[in-house]
Amino acid sequence: MKVSEIMTALEKKYGHEQEYLQAVREVLESIEEVYNQHPEFEKAKIVERIVEPDRIFTFRVVWVDDKGEVQTNLGYRVQFNAAIGPYKGGLRFHKAVTPSMLKFLGFEQTFKNALTTLPMGGGKGGSDFDPKGKSDAEIMRFCQAFMLELWRNIGPDTDVPAGDVGVGGREIGYLTGMYKKLAREYNTGVLTGKGMTWGGSILRPEATGYGALYFTNQVLKTAGKDIKGKTIALSGFGNVAWGAAKKATELGAKVVAISGPDGVCHIPDGITQDMIDYMLVMRSSNRDIVSMMADKFPDKAFFTAGKKAWSIKCDIALPCAFQNELTGEDAKELLANGTWCCCEVSNMGCRPEAIHEFQKAGILFAPGKAVNAGGVATSGLEMTQNASHISWTAEEVDAKLHHIMSSIHEQCVKYGRRPDGTIDYVKGANIAGFMKVATAMLEQGTI
Ligand code: 2IT
């Protein structure tokens, strides 16, 4: 296999799908050497097969807004790869959603899910619906209209969606309600991220951020550093940023920046518990502006319009918002300000140029598919609880999450150790995830 040849063929076919091509290139570049040591993979054309989704559903979603006007959106579900288990992955509601975005996310999800050690395949879905400025009633009508199409293609042992950008507990509630109504099937295992009293797992809302901090902590420890007292800049203020801020603070780090599409809030003394709680209010307001924090806490948080979190001096940068949110220029600014660690919490949060800058500078860097896997891992734990009609305590779930994040770290070390003893987490995560999926595909024959 030659990455350049595979990429040329894919570019010809999918030239306009930039995010998808970027995600595929990153994985293939990491695995090229190992792959070529396995002639059985080459013979079975594993790479040619693994880059294509099993299938993609595209559907129209029609709903009526509060003014009585009819609105039309597009809905999708990408069932990417089921070699390891049922399709599993979130739904993203965002105005920029395209098949390319969901294909990149489904591809990443496949390897991430493999890393969790749980039996889950990869999938992703969503819509170009823009939640910004929508009322609660509009969100509900949209979710119901979306599920009216999706329900036939999902199921607890087939395809299990969850949340992602723009889809949180409220949306999962409306989607689940409609699914039950249509399918007349009341096993609660068909979506994850559910409410605590109707099948949800304790700690699922926190899990992505918590897992990311457990992983970051291990990255630091392995490099002989301590997270206590370190400054952290994180982007976003949604569910993932919230969990990350909470656990980072609990571990003794100081979160000095959060950001939004409108700009950055600098929090020189570190975020406090009441500010962390207020992040939830900001999200559910659907206003999508971080300046709300500075309005609410004028003596603690200072807002600058049009700036990113990466303009704030910090030890550790944690992108928690969207793909490609950290550019090569941002990386240079962080490095100039002394940042020595970046863990991607968002999926593909860093541009390839940014990763290149970090690796060239020799700072600690870990990719999203390892760092943020605690979210989907806890979804997997929710599926197990649902299937066995039980619920575990917070302590039980947290212990399992810890164990899973440690195991992902171990896999990264196993495949990513450089000759000088440092760890290439990008290579480690990509090879470990790939080997699992590729081996499963090989063992299941040419299908
Ligand atoms: O990107 C992700 O891993 C998620 N949005 C969570 C997926 C899930 O099924 O919990």
mmCIF file of N, CA, C and O in Angstrom, residues 384-428:
data_model
loop_
_atom_site.group_PDB
_atom_site.id
_atom_site.type_symbol
_atom_site.label_atom_id
_atom_site.label_comp_id
_atom_site.label_asym_id
_atom_site.label_seq_id
_atom_site.Cartn_x
_atom_site.Cartn_y
_atom_site.Cartn_z
ATOM 1 N N THR A 384 -24.429 -1.498 28.034
ATOM 2 C CA THR A 384 -24.327 -2.717 28.866
ATOM 3 C C THR A 384 -25.344 -2.686 30.001
ATOM 4 O O THR A 384 -26.029 -3.677 30.266
ATOM 5 N N GLN A 385 -25.465 -1.531 30.652
ATOM 6 C CA GLN A 385 -26.437 -1.408 31.745
ATOM 7 C C GLN A 385 -27.859 -1.610 31.222
ATOM 8 O O GLN A 385 -28.679 -2.304 31.826
ATOM 9 N N ASN A 386 -28.157 -1.003 30.061
ATOM 10 C CA ASN A 386 -29.499 -1.138 29.483
ATOM 11 C C ASN A 386 -29.794 -2.600 29.132
ATOM 12 O O ASN A 386 -30.880 -3.111 29.427
ATOM 13 N N ALA A 387 -28.807 -3.251 28.498
ATOM 14 C CA ALA A 387 -29.033 -4.630 28.045
ATOM 15 C C ALA A 387 -29.225 -5.572 29.227
ATOM 16 O O ALA A 387 -29.953 -6.555 29.128
ATOM 17 N N SER A 388 -28.603 -5.248 30.370
ATOM 18 C CA SER A 388 -28.761 -6.142 31.521
ATOM 19 C C SER A 388 -29.730 -5.576 32.557
ATOM 20 O O SER A 388 -29.845 -6.124 33.643
ATOM 21 N N HIS A 389 -30.438 -4.501 32.183
ATOM 22 C CA HIS A 389 -31.479 -3.926 33.049
ATOM 23 C C HIS A 389 -30.974 -3.604 34.456
ATOM 24 O O HIS A 389 -31.609 -3.945 35.458
ATOM 25 N N ILE A 390 -29.809 -2.966 34.497
ATOM 26 C CA ILE A 390 -29.268 -2.562 35.794
ATOM 27 C C ILE A 390 -28.712 -1.148 35.680
ATOM 28 O O ILE A 390 -28.542 -0.643 34.571
ATOM 29 N N SER A 391 -28.441 -0.508 36.819
ATOM 30 C CA SER A 391 -27.643 0.713 36.733
ATOM 31 C C SER A 391 -26.540 0.706 37.767
ATOM 32 O O SER A 391 -26.748 0.338 38.925
ATOM 33 N N TRP A 392 -25.361 1.076 37.302
ATOM 34 C CA TRP A 392 -24.196 1.105 38.170
ATOM 35 C C TRP A 392 -24.138 2.439 38.909
ATOM 36 O O TRP A 392 -24.699 3.450 38.459
ATOM 37 N N THR A 393 -23.409 2.459 40.007
ATOM 38 C CA THR A 393 -23.214 3.695 40.770
ATOM 39 C C THR A 393 -22.159 4.563 40.064
ATOM 40 O O THR A 393 -21.427 4.081 39.203
ATOM 41 N N ALA A 394 -22.088 5.826 40.503
ATOM 42 C CA ALA A 394 -21.080 6.733 39.935
ATOM 43 C C ALA A 394 -19.680 6.158 40.134
ATOM 44 O O ALA A 394 -18.829 6.238 39.231
ATOM 45 N N GLU A 395 -19.456 5.544 41.292
ATOM 46 C CA GLU A 395 -18.117 4.989 41.580
ATOM 47 C C GLU A 395 -17.779 3.862 40.610
ATOM 48 O O GLU A 395 -16.653 3.764 40.115
ATOM 49 N N GLU A 396 -18.777 3.020 40.349
ATOM 50 C CA GLU A 396 -18.532 1.886 39.442
ATOM 51 C C GLU A 396 -18.225 2.386 38.028
ATOM 52 O O GLU A 396 -17.285 1.925 37.373
ATOM 53 N N VAL A 397 -19.027 3.356 37.555
ATOM 54 C CA VAL A 397 -18.816 3.865 36.194
ATOM 55 C C VAL A 397 -17.459 4.572 36.112
ATOM 56 O O VAL A 397 -16.692 4.371 35.159
ATOM 57 N N ASP A 398 -17.156 5.370 37.111
ATOM 58 C CA ASP A 398 -15.901 6.126 37.108
ATOM 59 C C ASP A 398 -14.690 5.186 37.115
ATOM 60 O O ASP A 398 -13.701 5.421 36.415
ATOM 61 N N ALA A 399 -14.790 4.107 37.885
ATOM 62 C CA ALA A 399 -13.675 3.145 37.935
ATOM 63 C C ALA A 399 -13.479 2.512 36.561
ATOM 64 O O ALA A 399 -12.341 2.339 36.091
ATOM 65 N N LYS A 400 -14.590 2.163 35.899
ATOM 66 C CA LYS A 400 -14.482 1.560 34.556
ATOM 67 C C LYS A 400 -13.912 2.569 33.556
ATOM 68 O O LYS A 400 -13.087 2.219 32.706
ATOM 69 N N LEU A 401 -14.352 3.837 33.679
ATOM 70 C CA LEU A 401 -13.842 4.876 32.771
ATOM 71 C C LEU A 401 -12.324 5.050 32.957
ATOM 72 O O LEU A 401 -11.567 5.128 31.986
ATOM 73 N N HIS A 402 -11.901 5.070 34.212
ATOM 74 C CA HIS A 402 -10.466 5.168 34.514
ATOM 75 C C HIS A 402 -9.703 4.033 33.852
ATOM 76 O O HIS A 402 -8.671 4.230 33.215
ATOM 77 N N HIS A 403 -10.242 2.825 34.030
ATOM 78 C CA HIS A 403 -9.593 1.627 33.504
ATOM 79 C C HIS A 403 -9.485 1.701 31.978
ATOM 80 O O HIS A 403 -8.433 1.407 31.396
ATOM 81 N N ILE A 404 -10.576 2.142 31.327
ATOM 82 C CA ILE A 404 -10.588 2.217 29.857
ATOM 83 C C ILE A 404 -9.574 3.263 29.378
ATOM 84 O O ILE A 404 -8.791 3.007 28.452
ATOM 85 N N MET A 405 -9.540 4.424 30.018
ATOM 86 C CA MET A 405 -8.598 5.462 29.575
ATOM 87 C C MET A 405 -7.154 4.990 29.764
ATOM 88 O O MET A 405 -6.294 5.261 28.930
ATOM 89 N N SER A 406 -6.897 4.256 30.840
ATOM 90 C CA SER A 406 -5.538 3.720 31.054
ATOM 91 C C SER A 406 -5.193 2.722 29.972
ATOM 92 O O SER A 406 -4.055 2.681 29.476
ATOM 93 N N SER A 407 -6.170 1.914 29.611
ATOM 94 C CA SER A 407 -5.909 0.909 28.593
ATOM 95 C C SER A 407 -5.630 1.581 27.243
ATOM 96 O O SER A 407 -4.765 1.129 26.484
ATOM 97 N N ILE A 408 -6.348 2.676 26.937
ATOM 98 C CA ILE A 408 -6.086 3.401 25.680
ATOM 99 C C ILE A 408 -4.675 3.983 25.721
ATOM 100 O O ILE A 408 -3.930 3.929 24.740
ATOM 101 N N HIS A 409 -4.299 4.504 26.874
ATOM 102 C CA HIS A 409 -2.958 5.069 27.010
ATOM 103 C C HIS A 409 -1.898 3.985 26.773
ATOM 104 O O HIS A 409 -0.929 4.191 26.056
ATOM 105 N N GLU A 410 -2.141 2.818 27.362
ATOM 106 C CA GLU A 410 -1.202 1.692 27.188
ATOM 107 C C GLU A 410 -1.046 1.306 25.721
ATOM 108 O O GLU A 410 0.055 1.033 25.246
ATOM 109 N N GLN A 411 -2.197 1.281 25.006
ATOM 110 C CA GLN A 411 -2.144 0.916 23.577
ATOM 111 C C GLN A 411 -1.332 1.953 22.794
ATOM 112 O O GLN A 411 -0.581 1.610 21.885
ATOM 113 N N CYS A 412 -1.497 3.239 23.160
ATOM 114 C CA CYS A 412 -0.729 4.302 22.483
ATOM 115 C C CYS A 412 0.768 4.128 22.735
ATOM 116 O O CYS A 412 1.591 4.313 21.839
ATOM 117 N N VAL A 413 1.098 3.767 23.973
ATOM 118 C CA VAL A 413 2.512 3.581 24.324
ATOM 119 C C VAL A 413 3.077 2.381 23.551
ATOM 120 O O VAL A 413 4.166 2.446 22.981
ATOM 121 N N LYS A 414 2.289 1.306 23.500
ATOM 122 C CA LYS A 414 2.748 0.077 22.834
ATOM 123 C C LYS A 414 3.112 0.344 21.369
ATOM 124 O O LYS A 414 4.132 -0.131 20.885
ATOM 125 N N TYR A 415 2.266 1.076 20.670
ATOM 126 C CA TYR A 415 2.496 1.273 19.229
ATOM 127 C C TYR A 415 3.171 2.597 18.888
ATOM 128 O O TYR A 415 3.515 2.829 17.742
ATOM 129 N N GLY A 416 3.317 3.485 19.880
ATOM 130 C CA GLY A 416 3.806 4.823 19.544
ATOM 131 C C GLY A 416 5.137 5.207 20.169
ATOM 132 O O GLY A 416 5.578 6.345 20.019
ATOM 133 N N ARG A 417 5.779 4.257 20.872
ATOM 134 C CA ARG A 417 7.055 4.593 21.533
ATOM 135 C C ARG A 417 8.138 4.881 20.489
ATOM 136 O O ARG A 417 8.375 4.070 19.598
ATOM 137 N N ARG A 418 8.763 6.056 20.588
ATOM 138 C CA ARG A 418 9.843 6.418 19.651
ATOM 139 C C ARG A 418 11.172 5.861 20.166
ATOM 140 O O ARG A 418 11.290 5.564 21.369
ATOM 141 N N PRO A 419 12.174 5.769 19.294
ATOM 142 C CA PRO A 419 13.480 5.239 19.747
ATOM 143 C C PRO A 419 14.044 6.018 20.940
ATOM 144 O O PRO A 419 14.737 5.446 21.779
ATOM 145 N N ASP A 420 13.735 7.321 21.042
ATOM 146 C CA ASP A 420 14.286 8.098 22.166
ATOM 147 C C ASP A 420 13.452 7.955 23.446
ATOM 148 O O ASP A 420 13.713 8.631 24.451
ATOM 149 N N GLY A 421 12.434 7.087 23.408
ATOM 150 C CA GLY A 421 11.660 6.833 24.619
ATOM 151 C C GLY A 421 10.395 7.672 24.732
ATOM 152 O O GLY A 421 9.482 7.321 25.489
ATOM 153 N N THR A 422 10.311 8.778 23.998
ATOM 154 C CA THR A 422 9.084 9.589 24.050
ATOM 155 C C THR A 422 7.987 8.871 23.257
ATOM 156 O O THR A 422 8.244 7.887 22.552
ATOM 157 N N ILE A 423 6.748 9.390 23.372
ATOM 158 C CA ILE A 423 5.632 8.677 22.741
ATOM 159 C C ILE A 423 4.966 9.523 21.662
ATOM 160 O O ILE A 423 4.616 10.685 21.896
ATOM 161 N N ASP A 424 4.823 8.906 20.481
ATOM 162 C CA ASP A 424 4.072 9.541 19.405
ATOM 163 C C ASP A 424 2.627 9.044 19.539
ATOM 164 O O ASP A 424 2.286 7.947 19.073
ATOM 165 N N TYR A 425 1.798 9.843 20.206
ATOM 166 C CA TYR A 425 0.429 9.407 20.484
ATOM 167 C C TYR A 425 -0.424 9.309 19.223
ATOM 168 O O TYR A 425 -1.376 8.529 19.179
ATOM 169 N N VAL A 426 -0.095 10.112 18.213
ATOM 170 C CA VAL A 426 -0.872 10.055 16.967
ATOM 171 C C VAL A 426 -0.667 8.685 16.321
ATOM 172 O O VAL A 426 -1.624 7.974 16.002
ATOM 173 N N LYS A 427 0.588 8.341 16.161
ATOM 174 C CA LYS A 427 0.929 7.051 15.568
ATOM 175 C C LYS A 427 0.393 5.904 16.438
ATOM 176 O O LYS A 427 -0.220 4.961 15.933
ATOM 177 N N GLY A 428 0.610 5.997 17.716
ATOM 178 C CA GLY A 428 0.181 4.939 18.637
ATOM 179 C C GLY A 428 -1.311 4.680 18.558
ATOM 180 O O GLY A 428 -1.759 3.537 18.416
#
